[in-house]
Amino acid sequence: MVGYSLLLIVILSLVAYYVGRSSAKRFAGGAGSEKIHSLPGYHGAFIAVWVGIPAFVLVLLWASFQGATLDNLVLASLPSGFTEGKSPAELNLALSEIRNLASGRTFGTPAPEIQLAAERLVSWQNIASWAMLVVAATLMILVLVFARTRIAPRFRARNSVEHVLSGLMIFCSVVAILTTVGIIVSLLYESIAFFRLVPITEFLFGLKWEPQIALRPDQIAGAGAFGAVPVFAGTLLISAIALIVAIPIGLFTAIYLVEYADDRVRNVVKPIMEILAGIPTVVFGFFAVLTVAPAIREAGGLLGVVTSPNSALAAGFVMGIMIIPFISSLSDDALRAVPRSMRDGSLAMGATASETMTRVLLPAALPGIMGGILLAASRAIGETMIVVMAAGLIATLTINPMDSVTTVTVQIVSMLIGDTSFDSPKTLAAFALGLVLFIVTLGLNVLALQIVKKYREQYE
Amino acid sequence: MAQAALAPRDAAPAVFQTVRTPDLHPRPTKVKADTVKVFYGQKQALHGVTIDIPEKAVTAFIGPSGCGKSTFLRCLNRMNDTIDGCRVEGEILLDNRDIYDPSLDVVELRARVGMVFQKPNPFPKSIFENVAYGPRIHGLARSKAELEEIVVASLQKASLFNEVKDRLHEPGTGLSGGQQQRLCIARTIAVSPDVILMDEPCSALDPIATAKVEELIDELRKNFTIVIVTHSMQQAARVSQRTAFFHLGTLVEEGPTDHVFTNPSERRTQDYITGRFG
């Protein structure tokens, strides 16, 4: 029924648009008439938005509150003999049984009270939906008639539409902000629940990570330890390897493209770098597991180094490949933003291209390049798919790149799949990890943006 | 209209004659250019320029925008090499040595032929480091004290030292426009070039800063050969000893500055300097 209501809103808005436009056209057409302030289309749009938007909001609100209201009504209508002495949980169970029954899913034979309540619920739902449709239609027609009377030659429909549009844009940006706030709040909420079970100091400074605790009494599992240091150390190790791979390659690529490559080479290399940036990370994951990890293991075998099958080196190396385009394209921008006159000035002093690069262009572009590297680092720290496929699961505290380490994102994934319940420390730990990860990447991003901003001011 | 009397832009004459007036007391020649032609891709920007630039004097290039004077200036230290698709024909001799000779090191050439640009372009480094840049890359100073000596001497020669002596280690970009331009001149003379090329060095400066730079140019001509491109006829008249008038990629007239300005031999020169076109 919500669908029909939305369709009705669209149709009536269109009707409103044509009504508004045609009545405005009548002013415009008359000979010797007053000069019309806005084009007829604006009058149409004015009526259309006032017909459409309030009705839309009404339907949304109605649809979101209808369920809860009907539930309460149904509960209240249950015979007192049935509800007496029942706990809220049991009432809830009864309610979902009624709802299931009302939508045609029957399990076993329901109690007669439930059966009756379900029938009532069905009929109320019907009434409510029709009422929504009727109320929305009435509202729209009333608004249409009222707004129609506002239309006059000097009516500033154009400005009104402008106001509505800017309001719409504010609303859209607020949606993004509210979503972010919502995500943070939910993270915080679950994390606080976790820190009630596990002290925050143990989480932040503990050196042992064994979250596989028993969910049911009959399970056999570890006692549980939630020290996040090894997990973060693993993340840092893999990210560091990624940056060690990506910074020189990305930076030298950018330098080559800016200073040495001619247009033909640039026109080939740049799109290829963009393709690299567009490869889904899961494909990088395949590459890490099937190609890089075996190669590293064999190479380690030849050199006589003990190499774990899912070494940090494999995951870090592939992650480094993934972030090369970030570093190269941001460094490229930063180097290009250095005014040409700097380069000319240096060359005219008799400096070679490489002297110009190392002594003038790189120092001038360094803040921008640093910003790019920090953005790439926060991307590497938050990267999930490659490490889920290529890194290990056991949290070892090591700096040996041949060893297997785990990362924050891998732990979050592994804790939230499979047999979970939302009040055990194992599941809640995922939120705490997510919160810390969020804070770290947010900090890196803020730092990077600050640096980039400061750098922009230098030449403008 | 005087403009109509001139040849259309695309149909520059294949053969033309530069009107030359020699100095009364000729100076030795520093740079000798012979039939220099410059092409940007298919487009020809210079149609054979022949000129002798005298030593330890200021030679001004004047002419309307797009006439090729900056292009010719940039041939003299081969800065045109940095532009894609730019091709130079003809011969340019610096102290009788062909600067387009493949065996010549362009880096060395640019150390001998310095350049000051239209917009002051100090590096985003300290004042000291800006001036020390050239001596450092060319290894002119053997010790730190020697480097400091060069920097101070260069700043003094650019008459900037007194204004910045207390803040040598502050960024050069923090100076005013005129000071920045004198800093760029100090940076250029720090490597003791023979020739200094100036591409409209005052067009981004206010009149007071311009006067200071002009004063400096007059001072510098005792030790350096200076070639200056300018849009200001008054500036050319004030600072230069010889003036060359470019038009549509050709060198129309060159001679002693007072001759060119008071009694030009060419009709087009007269039209330009009296402001009838350009």
mmCIF file of N, CA, C and O in Angstrom, chain A residues 395-440:
data_model
loop_
_atom_site.group_PDB
_atom_site.id
_atom_site.type_symbol
_atom_site.label_atom_id
_atom_site.label_comp_id
_atom_site.label_asym_id
_atom_site.label_seq_id
_atom_site.Cartn_x
_atom_site.Cartn_y
_atom_site.Cartn_z
ATOM 1 N N ALA A 395 46.699 -14.563 16.381
ATOM 2 C CA ALA A 395 47.371 -13.318 16.717
ATOM 3 C C ALA A 395 48.718 -13.606 17.359
ATOM 4 O O ALA A 395 48.797 -13.971 18.523
ATOM 5 N N THR A 396 49.764 -13.456 16.537
ATOM 6 C CA THR A 396 51.107 -13.606 17.103
ATOM 7 C C THR A 396 51.734 -12.225 17.171
ATOM 8 O O THR A 396 51.573 -11.427 16.265
ATOM 9 N N LEU A 397 52.464 -11.998 18.243
ATOM 10 C CA LEU A 397 53.114 -10.707 18.410
ATOM 11 C C LEU A 397 54.520 -10.836 17.846
ATOM 12 O O LEU A 397 55.407 -11.373 18.488
ATOM 13 N N THR A 398 54.709 -10.377 16.590
ATOM 14 C CA THR A 398 56.000 -10.578 15.941
ATOM 15 C C THR A 398 56.251 -9.442 14.963
ATOM 16 O O THR A 398 55.318 -8.764 14.535
ATOM 17 N N ILE A 399 57.515 -9.241 14.627
ATOM 18 C CA ILE A 399 57.806 -8.316 13.546
ATOM 19 C C ILE A 399 58.461 -9.047 12.381
ATOM 20 O O ILE A 399 58.997 -8.429 11.464
ATOM 21 N N ASN A 400 58.423 -10.375 12.421
ATOM 22 C CA ASN A 400 58.997 -11.159 11.330
ATOM 23 C C ASN A 400 58.005 -11.209 10.178
ATOM 24 O O ASN A 400 56.925 -11.772 10.314
ATOM 25 N N PRO A 401 58.334 -10.616 9.037
ATOM 26 C CA PRO A 401 57.366 -10.587 7.937
ATOM 27 C C PRO A 401 57.088 -11.958 7.345
ATOM 28 O O PRO A 401 56.119 -12.127 6.604
ATOM 29 N N MET A 402 57.948 -12.951 7.649
ATOM 30 C CA MET A 402 57.718 -14.306 7.129
ATOM 31 C C MET A 402 56.706 -15.054 7.982
ATOM 32 O O MET A 402 56.250 -16.119 7.612
ATOM 33 N N ASP A 403 56.394 -14.497 9.150
ATOM 34 C CA ASP A 403 55.488 -15.169 10.059
ATOM 35 C C ASP A 403 54.049 -14.823 9.669
ATOM 36 O O ASP A 403 53.809 -13.915 8.889
ATOM 37 N N SER A 404 53.130 -15.560 10.250
ATOM 38 C CA SER A 404 51.727 -15.269 9.988
ATOM 39 C C SER A 404 51.200 -14.352 11.087
ATOM 40 O O SER A 404 51.391 -14.618 12.270
ATOM 41 N N VAL A 405 50.592 -13.257 10.706
ATOM 42 C CA VAL A 405 49.968 -12.384 11.705
ATOM 43 C C VAL A 405 48.519 -12.188 11.315
ATOM 44 O O VAL A 405 48.097 -12.519 10.207
ATOM 45 N N THR A 406 47.746 -11.631 12.240
ATOM 46 C CA THR A 406 46.362 -11.334 11.931
ATOM 47 C C THR A 406 46.151 -9.828 12.051
ATOM 48 O O THR A 406 46.997 -9.132 12.606
ATOM 49 N N THR A 407 45.060 -9.334 11.490
ATOM 50 C CA THR A 407 44.827 -7.889 11.559
ATOM 51 C C THR A 407 43.486 -7.611 12.221
ATOM 52 O O THR A 407 42.677 -8.517 12.415
ATOM 53 N N VAL A 408 43.271 -6.371 12.538
ATOM 54 C CA VAL A 408 42.026 -5.960 13.180
ATOM 55 C C VAL A 408 40.829 -6.355 12.327
ATOM 56 O O VAL A 408 39.869 -6.959 12.807
ATOM 57 N N THR A 409 40.932 -6.059 11.034
ATOM 58 C CA THR A 409 39.775 -6.310 10.170
ATOM 59 C C THR A 409 39.501 -7.813 10.061
ATOM 60 O O THR A 409 38.345 -8.236 10.068
ATOM 61 N N VAL A 410 40.561 -8.623 9.999
ATOM 62 C CA VAL A 410 40.367 -10.076 9.928
ATOM 63 C C VAL A 410 39.660 -10.564 11.178
ATOM 64 O O VAL A 410 38.722 -11.378 11.102
ATOM 65 N N GLN A 411 40.084 -10.052 12.339
ATOM 66 C CA GLN A 411 39.465 -10.489 13.584
ATOM 67 C C GLN A 411 38.001 -10.088 13.636
ATOM 68 O O GLN A 411 37.153 -10.859 14.063
ATOM 69 N N ILE A 412 37.702 -8.880 13.171
ATOM 70 C CA ILE A 412 36.301 -8.436 13.192
ATOM 71 C C ILE A 412 35.450 -9.370 12.334
ATOM 72 O O ILE A 412 34.398 -9.862 12.754
ATOM 73 N N VAL A 413 35.946 -9.681 11.140
ATOM 74 C CA VAL A 413 35.198 -10.570 10.255
ATOM 75 C C VAL A 413 35.027 -11.932 10.908
ATOM 76 O O VAL A 413 33.920 -12.482 10.969
ATOM 77 N N SER A 414 36.106 -12.478 11.450
ATOM 78 C CA SER A 414 36.015 -13.849 11.952
ATOM 79 C C SER A 414 35.134 -13.915 13.198
ATOM 80 O O SER A 414 34.537 -14.935 13.475
ATOM 81 N N MET A 415 35.046 -12.805 13.946
ATOM 82 C CA MET A 415 34.216 -12.862 15.146
ATOM 83 C C MET A 415 32.739 -12.706 14.850
ATOM 84 O O MET A 415 31.894 -13.079 15.648
ATOM 85 N N LEU A 416 32.434 -12.079 13.694
ATOM 86 C CA LEU A 416 31.017 -11.826 13.417
ATOM 87 C C LEU A 416 30.400 -12.854 12.477
ATOM 88 O O LEU A 416 29.230 -12.765 12.161
ATOM 89 N N ILE A 417 31.193 -13.819 11.998
ATOM 90 C CA ILE A 417 30.568 -14.853 11.180
ATOM 91 C C ILE A 417 30.474 -16.127 12.006
ATOM 92 O O ILE A 417 31.227 -16.337 12.938
ATOM 93 N N GLY A 418 29.534 -16.962 11.610
ATOM 94 C CA GLY A 418 29.383 -18.234 12.291
ATOM 95 C C GLY A 418 28.532 -18.104 13.548
ATOM 96 O O GLY A 418 27.638 -17.262 13.635
ATOM 97 N N ASP A 419 28.834 -18.912 14.529
ATOM 98 C CA ASP A 419 28.017 -19.070 15.720
ATOM 99 C C ASP A 419 28.202 -17.865 16.636
ATOM 100 O O ASP A 419 29.206 -17.743 17.319
ATOM 101 N N THR A 420 27.268 -16.932 16.612
ATOM 102 C CA THR A 420 27.466 -15.730 17.420
ATOM 103 C C THR A 420 26.250 -15.443 18.260
ATOM 104 O O THR A 420 25.139 -15.852 17.941
ATOM 105 N N SER A 421 26.471 -14.752 19.352
ATOM 106 C CA SER A 421 25.350 -14.196 20.093
ATOM 107 C C SER A 421 25.770 -12.808 20.525
ATOM 108 O O SER A 421 26.950 -12.549 20.738
ATOM 109 N N PHE A 422 24.778 -11.881 20.561
ATOM 110 C CA PHE A 422 25.163 -10.483 20.640
ATOM 111 C C PHE A 422 25.442 -9.983 22.036
ATOM 112 O O PHE A 422 25.556 -8.798 22.253
ATOM 113 N N ASP A 423 25.541 -10.911 23.022
ATOM 114 C CA ASP A 423 25.908 -10.383 24.322
ATOM 115 C C ASP A 423 27.180 -11.031 24.847
ATOM 116 O O ASP A 423 27.567 -10.800 25.975
ATOM 117 N N SER A 424 27.837 -11.841 23.991
ATOM 118 C CA SER A 424 29.081 -12.445 24.470
ATOM 119 C C SER A 424 30.237 -11.486 24.182
ATOM 120 O O SER A 424 30.194 -10.723 23.228
ATOM 121 N N PRO A 425 31.247 -11.531 25.026
ATOM 122 C CA PRO A 425 32.400 -10.650 24.805
ATOM 123 C C PRO A 425 33.036 -10.876 23.447
ATOM 124 O O PRO A 425 33.562 -9.945 22.839
ATOM 125 N N LYS A 426 32.949 -12.092 22.909
ATOM 126 C CA LYS A 426 33.580 -12.382 21.623
ATOM 127 C C LYS A 426 32.998 -11.495 20.535
ATOM 128 O O LYS A 426 33.719 -10.897 19.740
ATOM 129 N N THR A 427 31.678 -11.376 20.499
ATOM 130 C CA THR A 427 31.056 -10.560 19.465
ATOM 131 C C THR A 427 31.260 -9.084 19.731
ATOM 132 O O THR A 427 31.547 -8.304 18.823
ATOM 133 N N LEU A 428 31.121 -8.712 21.006
ATOM 134 C CA LEU A 428 31.234 -7.291 21.336
ATOM 135 C C LEU A 428 32.660 -6.795 21.097
ATOM 136 O O LEU A 428 32.873 -5.627 20.766
ATOM 137 N N ALA A 429 33.632 -7.694 21.231
ATOM 138 C CA ALA A 429 35.024 -7.292 21.010
ATOM 139 C C ALA A 429 35.197 -6.757 19.597
ATOM 140 O O ALA A 429 36.001 -5.852 19.357
ATOM 141 N N ALA A 430 34.418 -7.307 18.648
ATOM 142 C CA ALA A 430 34.513 -6.829 17.268
ATOM 143 C C ALA A 430 34.210 -5.338 17.201
ATOM 144 O O ALA A 430 34.863 -4.591 16.480
ATOM 145 N N PHE A 431 33.218 -4.912 17.997
ATOM 146 C CA PHE A 431 32.860 -3.487 17.967
ATOM 147 C C PHE A 431 33.955 -2.636 18.582
ATOM 148 O O PHE A 431 34.262 -1.546 18.103
ATOM 149 N N ALA A 432 34.551 -3.155 19.673
ATOM 150 C CA ALA A 432 35.636 -2.403 20.297
ATOM 151 C C ALA A 432 36.799 -2.258 19.323
ATOM 152 O O ALA A 432 37.376 -1.174 19.161
ATOM 153 N N LEU A 433 37.127 -3.359 18.622
ATOM 154 C CA LEU A 433 38.202 -3.290 17.619
ATOM 155 C C LEU A 433 37.839 -2.280 16.541
ATOM 156 O O LEU A 433 38.653 -1.456 16.140
ATOM 157 N N GLY A 434 36.585 -2.351 16.092
ATOM 158 C CA GLY A 434 36.137 -1.433 15.047
ATOM 159 C C GLY A 434 36.251 0.006 15.498
ATOM 160 O O GLY A 434 36.674 0.881 14.745
ATOM 161 N N LEU A 435 35.901 0.250 16.765
ATOM 162 C CA LEU A 435 35.956 1.617 17.287
ATOM 163 C C LEU A 435 37.398 2.134 17.262
ATOM 164 O O LEU A 435 37.673 3.249 16.785
ATOM 165 N N VAL A 436 38.321 1.316 17.765
ATOM 166 C CA VAL A 436 39.721 1.773 17.802
ATOM 167 C C VAL A 436 40.235 1.972 16.379
ATOM 168 O O VAL A 436 40.902 2.976 16.070
ATOM 169 N N LEU A 437 39.885 1.038 15.498
ATOM 170 C CA LEU A 437 40.315 1.161 14.100
ATOM 171 C C LEU A 437 39.765 2.450 13.491
ATOM 172 O O LEU A 437 40.481 3.190 12.801
ATOM 173 N N PHE A 438 38.500 2.719 13.806
ATOM 174 C CA PHE A 438 37.867 3.933 13.286
ATOM 175 C C PHE A 438 38.607 5.171 13.784
ATOM 176 O O PHE A 438 38.896 6.090 13.021
ATOM 177 N N ILE A 439 38.934 5.165 15.084
ATOM 178 C CA ILE A 439 39.623 6.335 15.647
ATOM 179 C C ILE A 439 40.982 6.510 14.974
ATOM 180 O O ILE A 439 41.375 7.622 14.613
ATOM 181 N N VAL A 440 41.692 5.389 14.761
ATOM 182 C CA VAL A 440 43.022 5.490 14.153
ATOM 183 C C VAL A 440 42.932 6.038 12.733
ATOM 184 O O VAL A 440 43.625 7.001 12.366
#
